[in-house]
CSV table of C-alpha atoms and ligand atoms in Angstrom, one decimal:
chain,number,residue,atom,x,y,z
A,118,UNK,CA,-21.6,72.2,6.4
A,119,UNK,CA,-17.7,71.9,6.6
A,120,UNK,CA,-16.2,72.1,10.2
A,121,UNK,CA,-13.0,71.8,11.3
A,122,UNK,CA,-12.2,70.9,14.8
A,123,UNK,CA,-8.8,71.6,16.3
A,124,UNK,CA,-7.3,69.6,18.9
A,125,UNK,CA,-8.5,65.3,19.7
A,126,UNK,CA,-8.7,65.8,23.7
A,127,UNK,CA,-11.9,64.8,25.2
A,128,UNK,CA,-13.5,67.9,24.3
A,129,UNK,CA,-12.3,68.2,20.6
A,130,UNK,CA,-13.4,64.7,20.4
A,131,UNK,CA,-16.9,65.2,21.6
A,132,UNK,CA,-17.2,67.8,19.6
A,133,UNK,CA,-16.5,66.3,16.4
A,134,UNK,CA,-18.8,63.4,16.9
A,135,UNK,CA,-21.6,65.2,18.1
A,136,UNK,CA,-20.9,68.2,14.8
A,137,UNK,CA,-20.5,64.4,12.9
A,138,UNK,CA,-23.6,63.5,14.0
A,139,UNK,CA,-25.6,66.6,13.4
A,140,UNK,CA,-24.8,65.9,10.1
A,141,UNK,CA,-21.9,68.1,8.9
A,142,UNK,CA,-18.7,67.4,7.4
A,143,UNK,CA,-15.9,67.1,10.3
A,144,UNK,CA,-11.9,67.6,9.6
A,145,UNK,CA,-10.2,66.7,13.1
A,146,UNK,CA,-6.6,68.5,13.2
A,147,UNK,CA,-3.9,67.4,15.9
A,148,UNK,CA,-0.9,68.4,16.5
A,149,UNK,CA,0.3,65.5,18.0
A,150,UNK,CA,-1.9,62.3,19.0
A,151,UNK,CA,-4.9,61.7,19.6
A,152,UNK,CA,-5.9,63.2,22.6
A,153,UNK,CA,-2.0,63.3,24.1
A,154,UNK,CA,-2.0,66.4,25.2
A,155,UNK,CA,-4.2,67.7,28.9
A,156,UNK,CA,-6.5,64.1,28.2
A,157,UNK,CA,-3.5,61.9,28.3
A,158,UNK,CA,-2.9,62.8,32.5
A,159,UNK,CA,-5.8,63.5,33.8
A,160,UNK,CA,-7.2,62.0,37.3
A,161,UNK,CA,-10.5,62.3,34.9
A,162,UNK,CA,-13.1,62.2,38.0
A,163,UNK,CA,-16.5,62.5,36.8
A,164,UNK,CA,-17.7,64.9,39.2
A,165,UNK,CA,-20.2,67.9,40.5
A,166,UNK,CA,-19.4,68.7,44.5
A,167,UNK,CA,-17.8,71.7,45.6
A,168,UNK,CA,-18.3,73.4,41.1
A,169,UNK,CA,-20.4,76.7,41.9
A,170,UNK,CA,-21.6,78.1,41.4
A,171,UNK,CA,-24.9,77.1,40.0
A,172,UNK,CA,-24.6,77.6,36.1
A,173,UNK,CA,-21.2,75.7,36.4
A,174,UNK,CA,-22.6,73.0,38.7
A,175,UNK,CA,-25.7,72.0,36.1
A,176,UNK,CA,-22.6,72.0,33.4
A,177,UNK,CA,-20.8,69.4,35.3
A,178,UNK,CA,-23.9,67.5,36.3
A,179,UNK,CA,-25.1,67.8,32.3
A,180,UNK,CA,-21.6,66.4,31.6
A,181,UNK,CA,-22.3,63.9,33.8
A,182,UNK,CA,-25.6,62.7,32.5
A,183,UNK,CA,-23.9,62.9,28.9
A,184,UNK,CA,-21.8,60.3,29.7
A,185,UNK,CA,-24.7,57.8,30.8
A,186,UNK,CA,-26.5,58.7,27.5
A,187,UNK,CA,-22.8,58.2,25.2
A,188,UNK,CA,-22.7,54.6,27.2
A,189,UNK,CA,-26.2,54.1,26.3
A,190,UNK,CA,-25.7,55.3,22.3
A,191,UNK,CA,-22.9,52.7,22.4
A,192,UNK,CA,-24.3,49.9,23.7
A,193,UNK,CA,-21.2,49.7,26.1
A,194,UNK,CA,-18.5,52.1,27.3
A,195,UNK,CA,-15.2,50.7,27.8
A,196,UNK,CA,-13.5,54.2,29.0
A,197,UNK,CA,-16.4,54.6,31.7
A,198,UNK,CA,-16.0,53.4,35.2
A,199,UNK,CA,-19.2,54.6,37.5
A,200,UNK,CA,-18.1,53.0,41.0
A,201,UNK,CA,-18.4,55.7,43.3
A,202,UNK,CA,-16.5,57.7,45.3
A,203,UNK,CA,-15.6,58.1,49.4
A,204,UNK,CA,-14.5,62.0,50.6
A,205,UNK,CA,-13.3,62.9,53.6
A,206,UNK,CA,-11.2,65.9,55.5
A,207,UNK,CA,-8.8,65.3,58.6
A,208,UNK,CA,-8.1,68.6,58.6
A,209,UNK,CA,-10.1,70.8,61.1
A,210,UNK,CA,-9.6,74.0,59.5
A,211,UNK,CA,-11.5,72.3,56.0
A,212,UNK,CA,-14.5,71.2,58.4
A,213,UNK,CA,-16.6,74.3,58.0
A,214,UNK,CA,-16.4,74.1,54.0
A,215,UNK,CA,-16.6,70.1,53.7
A,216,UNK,CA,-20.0,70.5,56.2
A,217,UNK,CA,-21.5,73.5,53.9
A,218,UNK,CA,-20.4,71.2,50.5
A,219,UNK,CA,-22.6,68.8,51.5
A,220,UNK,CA,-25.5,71.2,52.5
A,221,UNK,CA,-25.6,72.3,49.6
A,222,UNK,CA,-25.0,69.4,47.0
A,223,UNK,CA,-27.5,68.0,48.7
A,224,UNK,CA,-30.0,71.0,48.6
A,225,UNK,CA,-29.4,70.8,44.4
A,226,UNK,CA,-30.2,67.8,44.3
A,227,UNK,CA,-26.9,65.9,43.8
A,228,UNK,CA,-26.2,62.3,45.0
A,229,UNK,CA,-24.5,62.4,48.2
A,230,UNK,CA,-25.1,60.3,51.7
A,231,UNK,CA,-23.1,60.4,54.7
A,232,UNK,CA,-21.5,56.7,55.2
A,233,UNK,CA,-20.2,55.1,58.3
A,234,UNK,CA,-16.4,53.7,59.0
A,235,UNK,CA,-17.8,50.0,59.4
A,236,UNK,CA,-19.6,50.2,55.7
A,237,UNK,CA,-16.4,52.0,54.0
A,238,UNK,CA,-14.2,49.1,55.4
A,239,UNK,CA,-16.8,46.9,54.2
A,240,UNK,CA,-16.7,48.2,50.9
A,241,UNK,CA,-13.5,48.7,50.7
A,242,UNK,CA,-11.2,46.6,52.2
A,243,UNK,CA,-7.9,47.8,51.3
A,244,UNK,CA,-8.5,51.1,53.2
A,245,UNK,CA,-6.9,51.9,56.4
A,246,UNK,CA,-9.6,53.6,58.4
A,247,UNK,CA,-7.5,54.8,61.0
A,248,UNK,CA,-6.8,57.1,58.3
A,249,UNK,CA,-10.3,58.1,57.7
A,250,UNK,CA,-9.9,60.4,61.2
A,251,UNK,CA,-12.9,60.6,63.0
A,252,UNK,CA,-14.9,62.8,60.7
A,253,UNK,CA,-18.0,61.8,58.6
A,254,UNK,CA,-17.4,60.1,55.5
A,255,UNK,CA,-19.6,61.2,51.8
A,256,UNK,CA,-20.2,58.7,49.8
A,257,UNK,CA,-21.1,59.4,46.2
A,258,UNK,CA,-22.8,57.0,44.2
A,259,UNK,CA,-23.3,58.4,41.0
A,260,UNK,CA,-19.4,59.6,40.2
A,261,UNK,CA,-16.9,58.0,38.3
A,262,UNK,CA,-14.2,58.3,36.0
A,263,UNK,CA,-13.5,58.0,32.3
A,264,UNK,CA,-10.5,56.9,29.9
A,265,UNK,CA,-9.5,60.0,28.1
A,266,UNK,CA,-7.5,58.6,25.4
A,267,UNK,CA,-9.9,55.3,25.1
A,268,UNK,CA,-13.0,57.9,25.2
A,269,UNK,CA,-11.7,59.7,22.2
A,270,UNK,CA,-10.4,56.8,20.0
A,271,UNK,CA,-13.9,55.4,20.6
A,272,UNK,CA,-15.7,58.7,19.5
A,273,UNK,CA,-13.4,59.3,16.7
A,274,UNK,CA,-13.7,55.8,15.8
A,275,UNK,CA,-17.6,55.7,15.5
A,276,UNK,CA,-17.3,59.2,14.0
A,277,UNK,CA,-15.0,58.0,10.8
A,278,UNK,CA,-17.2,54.8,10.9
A,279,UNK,CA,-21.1,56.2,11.0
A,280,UNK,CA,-20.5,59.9,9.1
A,281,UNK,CA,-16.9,59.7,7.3
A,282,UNK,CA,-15.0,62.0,9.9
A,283,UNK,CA,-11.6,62.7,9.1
A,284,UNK,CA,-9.0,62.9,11.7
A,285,UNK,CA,-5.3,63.6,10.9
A,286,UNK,CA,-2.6,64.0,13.3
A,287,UNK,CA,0.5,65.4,13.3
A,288,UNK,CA,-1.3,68.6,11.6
A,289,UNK,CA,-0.9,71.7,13.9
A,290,UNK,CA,-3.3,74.5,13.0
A,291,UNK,CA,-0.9,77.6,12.3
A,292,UNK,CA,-3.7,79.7,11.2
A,293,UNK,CA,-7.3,80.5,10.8
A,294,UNK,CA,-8.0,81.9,7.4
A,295,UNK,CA,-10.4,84.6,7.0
A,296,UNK,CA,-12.6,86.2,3.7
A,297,UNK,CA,-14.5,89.3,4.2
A,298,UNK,CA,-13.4,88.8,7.9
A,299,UNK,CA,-15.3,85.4,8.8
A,300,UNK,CA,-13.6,81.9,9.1
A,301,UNK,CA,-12.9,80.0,6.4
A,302,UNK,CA,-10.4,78.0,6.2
A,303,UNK,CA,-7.3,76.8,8.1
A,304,UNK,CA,-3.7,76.0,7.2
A,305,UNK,CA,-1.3,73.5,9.1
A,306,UNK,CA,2.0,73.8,9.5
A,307,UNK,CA,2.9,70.9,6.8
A,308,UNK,CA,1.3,73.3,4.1
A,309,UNK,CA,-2.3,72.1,4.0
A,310,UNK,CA,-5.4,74.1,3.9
A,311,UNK,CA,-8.8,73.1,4.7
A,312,UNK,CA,-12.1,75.1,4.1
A,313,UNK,CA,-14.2,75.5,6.6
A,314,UNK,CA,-17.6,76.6,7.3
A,315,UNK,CA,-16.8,77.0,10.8
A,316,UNK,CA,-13.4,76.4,13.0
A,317,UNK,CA,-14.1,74.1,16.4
A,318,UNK,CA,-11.0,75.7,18.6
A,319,UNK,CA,-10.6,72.3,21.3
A,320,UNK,CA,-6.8,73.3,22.1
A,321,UNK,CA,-7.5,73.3,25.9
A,322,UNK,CA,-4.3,74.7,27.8
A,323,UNK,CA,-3.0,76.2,24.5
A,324,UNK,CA,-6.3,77.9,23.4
A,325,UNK,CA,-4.2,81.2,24.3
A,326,UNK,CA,-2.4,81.1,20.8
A,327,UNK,CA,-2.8,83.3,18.2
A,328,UNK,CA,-3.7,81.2,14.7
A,329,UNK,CA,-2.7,83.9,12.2
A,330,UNK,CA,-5.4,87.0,13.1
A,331,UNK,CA,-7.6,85.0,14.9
A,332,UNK,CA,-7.5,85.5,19.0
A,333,UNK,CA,-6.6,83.3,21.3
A,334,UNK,CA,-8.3,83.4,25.3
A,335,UNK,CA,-6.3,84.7,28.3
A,336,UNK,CA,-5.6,81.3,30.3
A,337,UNK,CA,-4.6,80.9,34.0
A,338,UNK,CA,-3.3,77.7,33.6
A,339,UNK,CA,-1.5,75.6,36.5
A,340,UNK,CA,0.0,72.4,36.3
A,341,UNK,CA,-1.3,68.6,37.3
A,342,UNK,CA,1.2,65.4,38.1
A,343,UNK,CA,-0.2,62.0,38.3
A,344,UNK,CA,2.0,58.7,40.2
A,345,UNK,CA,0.9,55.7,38.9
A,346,UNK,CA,2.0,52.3,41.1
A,347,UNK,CA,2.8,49.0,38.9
A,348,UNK,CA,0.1,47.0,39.6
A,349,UNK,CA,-0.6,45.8,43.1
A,350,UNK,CA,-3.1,42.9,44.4
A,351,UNK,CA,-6.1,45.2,45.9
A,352,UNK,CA,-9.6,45.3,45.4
A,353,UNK,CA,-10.3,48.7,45.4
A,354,UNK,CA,-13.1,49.8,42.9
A,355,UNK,CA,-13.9,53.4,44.1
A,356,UNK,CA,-12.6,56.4,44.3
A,357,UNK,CA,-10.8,58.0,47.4
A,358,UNK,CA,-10.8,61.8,47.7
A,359,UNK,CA,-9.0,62.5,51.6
A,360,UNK,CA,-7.8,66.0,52.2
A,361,UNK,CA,-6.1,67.2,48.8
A,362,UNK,CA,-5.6,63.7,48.2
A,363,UNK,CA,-6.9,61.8,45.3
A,364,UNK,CA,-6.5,58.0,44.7
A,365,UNK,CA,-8.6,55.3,42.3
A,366,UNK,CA,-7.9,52.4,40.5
A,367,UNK,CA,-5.9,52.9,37.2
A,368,UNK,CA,-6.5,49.2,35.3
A,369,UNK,CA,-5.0,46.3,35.9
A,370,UNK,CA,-4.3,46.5,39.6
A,371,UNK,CA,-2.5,50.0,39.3
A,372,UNK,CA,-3.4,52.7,41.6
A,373,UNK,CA,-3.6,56.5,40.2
A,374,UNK,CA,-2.5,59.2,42.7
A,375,UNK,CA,-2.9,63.0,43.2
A,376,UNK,CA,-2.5,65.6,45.7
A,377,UNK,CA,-3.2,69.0,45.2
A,378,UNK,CA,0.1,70.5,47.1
A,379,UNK,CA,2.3,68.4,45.1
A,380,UNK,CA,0.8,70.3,41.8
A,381,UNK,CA,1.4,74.0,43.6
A,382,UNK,CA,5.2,73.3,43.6
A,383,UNK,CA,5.4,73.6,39.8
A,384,UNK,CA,5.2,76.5,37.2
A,385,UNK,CA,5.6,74.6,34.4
A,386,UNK,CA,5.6,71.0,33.2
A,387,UNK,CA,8.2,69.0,33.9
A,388,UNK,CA,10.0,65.2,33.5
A,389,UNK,CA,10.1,64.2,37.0
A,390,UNK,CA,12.1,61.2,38.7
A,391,UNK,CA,10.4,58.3,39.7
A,392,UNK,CA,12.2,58.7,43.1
A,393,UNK,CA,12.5,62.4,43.3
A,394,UNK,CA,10.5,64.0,46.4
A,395,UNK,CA,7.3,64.5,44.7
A,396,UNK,CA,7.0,60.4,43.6
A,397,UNK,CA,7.5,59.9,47.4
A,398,UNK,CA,5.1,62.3,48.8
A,399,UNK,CA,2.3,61.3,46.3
A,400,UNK,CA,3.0,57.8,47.4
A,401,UNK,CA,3.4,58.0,51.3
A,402,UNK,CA,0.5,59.7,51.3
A,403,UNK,CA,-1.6,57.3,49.4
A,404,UNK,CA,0.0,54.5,51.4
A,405,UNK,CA,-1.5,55.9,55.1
A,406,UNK,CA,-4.5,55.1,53.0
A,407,UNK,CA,-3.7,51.8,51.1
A,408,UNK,CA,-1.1,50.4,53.1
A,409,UNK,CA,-0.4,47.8,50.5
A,410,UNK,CA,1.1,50.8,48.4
A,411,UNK,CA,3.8,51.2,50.8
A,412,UNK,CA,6.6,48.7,48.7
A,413,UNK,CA,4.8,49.2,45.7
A,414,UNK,CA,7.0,52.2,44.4
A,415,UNK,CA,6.1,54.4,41.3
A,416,UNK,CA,6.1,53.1,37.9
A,417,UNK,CA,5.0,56.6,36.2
A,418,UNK,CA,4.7,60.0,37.4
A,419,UNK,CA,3.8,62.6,34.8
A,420,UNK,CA,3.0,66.0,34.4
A,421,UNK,CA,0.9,68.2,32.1
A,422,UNK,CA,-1.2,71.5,32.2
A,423,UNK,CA,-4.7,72.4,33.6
A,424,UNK,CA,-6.2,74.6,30.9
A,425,UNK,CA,-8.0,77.5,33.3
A,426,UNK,CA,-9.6,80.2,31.2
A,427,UNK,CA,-8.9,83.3,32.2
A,428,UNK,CA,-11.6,83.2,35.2
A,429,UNK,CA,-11.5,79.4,36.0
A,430,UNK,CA,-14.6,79.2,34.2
A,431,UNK,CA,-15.9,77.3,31.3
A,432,UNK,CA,-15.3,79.4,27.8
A,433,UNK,CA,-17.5,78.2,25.3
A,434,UNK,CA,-19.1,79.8,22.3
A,435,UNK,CA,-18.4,82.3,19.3
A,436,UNK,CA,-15.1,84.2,19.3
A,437,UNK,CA,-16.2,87.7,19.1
A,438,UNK,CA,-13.0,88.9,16.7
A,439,UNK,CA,-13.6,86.7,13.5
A,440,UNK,CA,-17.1,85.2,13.1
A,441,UNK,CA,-16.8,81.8,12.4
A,442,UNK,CA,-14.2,81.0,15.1
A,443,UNK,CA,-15.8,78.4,18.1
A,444,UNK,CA,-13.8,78.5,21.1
A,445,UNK,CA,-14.2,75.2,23.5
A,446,UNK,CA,-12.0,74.6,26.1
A,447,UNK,CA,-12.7,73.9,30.4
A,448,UNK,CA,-11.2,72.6,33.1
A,449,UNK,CA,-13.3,69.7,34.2
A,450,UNK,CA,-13.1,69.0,30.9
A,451,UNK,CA,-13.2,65.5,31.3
A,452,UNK,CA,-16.4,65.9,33.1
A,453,UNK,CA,-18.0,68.4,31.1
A,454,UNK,CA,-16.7,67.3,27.5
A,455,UNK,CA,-19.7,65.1,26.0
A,456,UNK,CA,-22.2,68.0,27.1
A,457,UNK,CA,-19.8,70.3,25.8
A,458,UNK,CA,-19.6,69.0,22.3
A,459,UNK,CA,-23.2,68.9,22.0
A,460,UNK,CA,-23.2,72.5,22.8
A,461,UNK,CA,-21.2,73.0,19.9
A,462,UNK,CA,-22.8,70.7,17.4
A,463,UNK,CA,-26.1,72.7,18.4
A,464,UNK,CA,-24.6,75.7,18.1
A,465,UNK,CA,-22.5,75.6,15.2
A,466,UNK,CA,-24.0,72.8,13.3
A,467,UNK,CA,-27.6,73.1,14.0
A,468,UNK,CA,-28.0,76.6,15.4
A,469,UNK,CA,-29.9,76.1,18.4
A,470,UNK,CA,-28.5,78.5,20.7
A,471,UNK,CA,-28.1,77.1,24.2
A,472,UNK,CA,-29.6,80.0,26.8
A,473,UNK,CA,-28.1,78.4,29.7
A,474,UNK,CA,-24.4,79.0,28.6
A,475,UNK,CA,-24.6,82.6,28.3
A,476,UNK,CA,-22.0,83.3,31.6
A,477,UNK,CA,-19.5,80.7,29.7
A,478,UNK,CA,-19.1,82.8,26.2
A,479,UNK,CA,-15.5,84.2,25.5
A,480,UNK,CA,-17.3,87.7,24.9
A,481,UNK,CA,-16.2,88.6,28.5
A,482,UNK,CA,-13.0,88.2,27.8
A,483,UNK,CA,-13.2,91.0,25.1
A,484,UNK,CA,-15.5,93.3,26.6
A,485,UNK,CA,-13.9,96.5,26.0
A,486,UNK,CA,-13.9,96.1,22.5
A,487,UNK,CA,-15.8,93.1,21.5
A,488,UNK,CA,-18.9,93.6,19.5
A,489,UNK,CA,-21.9,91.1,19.4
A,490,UNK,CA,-20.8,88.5,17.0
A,491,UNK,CA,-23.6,85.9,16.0
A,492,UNK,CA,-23.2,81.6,16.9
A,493,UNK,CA,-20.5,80.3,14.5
A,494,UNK,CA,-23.3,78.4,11.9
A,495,UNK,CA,-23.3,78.7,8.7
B,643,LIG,C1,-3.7,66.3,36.9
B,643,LIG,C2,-5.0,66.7,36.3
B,643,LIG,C3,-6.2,66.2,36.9
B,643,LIG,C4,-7.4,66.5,36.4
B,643,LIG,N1,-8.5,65.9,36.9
B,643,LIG,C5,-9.7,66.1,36.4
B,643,LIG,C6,-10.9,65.5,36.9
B,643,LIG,O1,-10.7,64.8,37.9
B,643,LIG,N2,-12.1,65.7,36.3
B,643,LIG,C7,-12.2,66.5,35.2
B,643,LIG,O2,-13.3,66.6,34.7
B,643,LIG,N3,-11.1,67.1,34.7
B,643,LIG,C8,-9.9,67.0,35.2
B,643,LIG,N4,-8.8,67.6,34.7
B,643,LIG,C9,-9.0,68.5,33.6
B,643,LIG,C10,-9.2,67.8,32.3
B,643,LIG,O3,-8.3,66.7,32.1
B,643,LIG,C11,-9.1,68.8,31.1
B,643,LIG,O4,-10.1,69.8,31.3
B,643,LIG,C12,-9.3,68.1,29.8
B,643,LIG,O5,-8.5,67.0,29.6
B,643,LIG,C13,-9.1,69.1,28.7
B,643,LIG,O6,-9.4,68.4,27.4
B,643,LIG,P1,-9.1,69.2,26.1
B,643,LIG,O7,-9.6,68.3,25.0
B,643,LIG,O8,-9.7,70.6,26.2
B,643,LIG,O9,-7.6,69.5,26.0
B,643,LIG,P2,-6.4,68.5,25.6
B,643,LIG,O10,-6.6,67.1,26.0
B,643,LIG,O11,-5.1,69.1,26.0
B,643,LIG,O12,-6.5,68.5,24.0
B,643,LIG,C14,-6.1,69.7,23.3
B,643,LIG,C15,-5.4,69.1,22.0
B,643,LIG,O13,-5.2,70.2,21.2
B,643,LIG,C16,-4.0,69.9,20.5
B,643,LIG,N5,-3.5,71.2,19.9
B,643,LIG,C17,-3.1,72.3,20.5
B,643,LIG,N6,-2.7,73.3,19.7
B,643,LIG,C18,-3.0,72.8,18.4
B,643,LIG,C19,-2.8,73.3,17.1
B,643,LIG,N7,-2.4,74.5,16.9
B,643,LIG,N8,-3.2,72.5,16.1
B,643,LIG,C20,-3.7,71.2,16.3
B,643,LIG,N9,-3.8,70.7,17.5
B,643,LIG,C21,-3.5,71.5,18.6
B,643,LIG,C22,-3.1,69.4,21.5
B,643,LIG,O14,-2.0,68.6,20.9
B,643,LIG,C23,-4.1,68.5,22.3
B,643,LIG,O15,-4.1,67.2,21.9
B,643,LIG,C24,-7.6,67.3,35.2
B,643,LIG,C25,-6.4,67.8,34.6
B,643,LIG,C26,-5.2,67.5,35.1
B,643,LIG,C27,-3.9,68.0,34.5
């Protein structure tokens, strides 16, 4: 079976390995590099608190148990860092939903303990935990975070390597080519045309274009920005989620910052200064909770889009319009993305429909005309 995947993110990446793997024939088509796009800046947390509700929560714990078994198939995971993570609110008003959180990730099952000051500053020695404030502190041992690009150079790598995967880049996908109304082929924009048994559509926050008559998904997008320090002499292995604040270790001493109200002040990606106002409010912040940060300045501070379907929600499955055409894109795609390609590679490759992911399919965004199209195999 012939599949062409479009797009070398984390989740176009997973799912050509895993479609690889099943045993078909895999064409990987990027625009640009592999995995530059959404992958390249993300804070790439490895994560289920707070997703609900529950079909979306077992996704992201799925995701999360993917990534043990990928480290396991591999002997080793150098894009997989599983040190934990601290979480904590100052804010009084965020009390009553940080309490009921924990409730309930603990009532699924989900690894989660309260933690005292003493043992955080224990742990952690770089932290201020004047900072902390005076409410409990979750500790979750389980989380972690991934490498984007490294996770898909590795897949891609072991795809070529194990089951002759092709991967070309600097091939945008300008159209999905139909016969007798089903999938199959696609064309680039540098003239090329590939047959396909089935199209993999892994173009995250631009999964709303149209590739000749095949339909994109309606997206509600918003955009992300990451500061990145040069590197600094601190210790810190874990993760640090305060407020909308997000902080953790970025390799070689650097330290990775995020904060949720710096993202709402921008409609669209942007080239921001490394001393503009958002650089020094992502670094203040982190430094009331590193104070080593505070002369550290910002090296990098970059911006991309968060691919939202429509809903928020996870679309994943057959595009009703032109049989054939697999859409797969999700924000906590970095979490969700090795599940995610093996929900593909069942579906498309092996057709073994998965039951569970029947409130994810793009179908409800074409309700009002969409008419049951069957899995995307052959
Ligand atoms: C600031 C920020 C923080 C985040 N934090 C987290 C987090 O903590 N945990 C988590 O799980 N997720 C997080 N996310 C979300 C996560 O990063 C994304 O869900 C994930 O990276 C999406 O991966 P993707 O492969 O779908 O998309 P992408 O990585 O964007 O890949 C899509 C690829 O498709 C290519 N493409 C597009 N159109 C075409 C075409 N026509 N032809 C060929 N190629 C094409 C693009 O060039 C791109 O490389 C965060 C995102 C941001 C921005």
């Amino acid at each position: 079976m012939r599949v062409v995947v479009i797009g070398s993110g984390i989740v176009g990446s997973s799912a050509a390995y895993e479609c690889a793997k099943a045993g078909a024939n895999v064409v990987v088509l990027e625009a640009g590099r592999i995995a530059g796009g959404t992958s390249a800046v993300s804070f790439a947390w490895t994560n289920a608190t707070t997703k609900r509700p529950r079909p979306y929560f077992d996704l992201n714990v799925a995701g999360m148990r993917a990534h043990l078994e990928l480290k396991r198939d591999f002997g080793a995971a150098p894009w997989f860092t599983q040190t934990g993570s601290f979480d904590w609110r100052t804010a009084p008003e965020a009390m009553d939903d940080y309490f009921e959180n924990y409730r309930q990730m603990k009532e699924w099952g989900y690894g989660v303990e309260w933690i005292d000051k003493k043992l955080v500053a224990e742990m952690e020695p770089d932290i201020d935990v004047s900072a902390v404030g005076d409410g409990p502190i979750s500790y979750y041992p389980e989380e972690g975070w991934v490498d984007p690009v490294l996770y898909s150079a590795w897949l891609l790598r072991a795809a070529k390597e194990r089951w002759g995967t092709q991967v070309n880049v600097s091939s945008r996908v300008t159209e999905i080519e139909t016969e007798g109304g089903r999938a199959k082929a696609v064309r680039t924009a540098n003239g090329e045309r590939y047959a396909a048994d089935a199209v993999v559509n892994c173009t995250g926050g631009w999964s709303s274009q149209k590739l000749g008559d095949a339909q994109g998904i309606p997206l509600s997008s918003t955009i992300g920005v990451l500061a990145f320090t040069p590197p600094v002499a601190l210790t810190l292995r874990s993760q640090l989620h305060a407020d909308d604040l997000d902080i953790r270790p970025d390799g070689a001493g650097r330290i990775m910052i995020h904060k949720v109200s710096v993202d709402l002040t921008l409609k669209k990606p942007e080239t921001l200064s490394l001393t503009g106002d958002e650089a020094a409010t992502l670094l203040e912040a982190a430094s009331k909770v590193l104070p080593s940060l505070h002369s550290a300045g910002v090296e990098a501070i970059r911006t991309t889009v968060r691919p939202f379907p429509g809903d928020g929600y996870t679309c994943a499955g057959p595009m009703p319009d032109i049989p054939g055409h697999y859409m797969a894109v999700t924000h906590s795609g970095v979490t969700i993305g090795p599940q995610l390609g093996r929900v593909v590679a069942d579906e498309v490759v092996r057709g073994k429909i998965h039951e569970e992911m029947e409130t994810f399919r793009p179908q409800r965004f074409f309700q009002a005309n969409a008419q049951r199209s069957g899995v995307a195999h052959a």
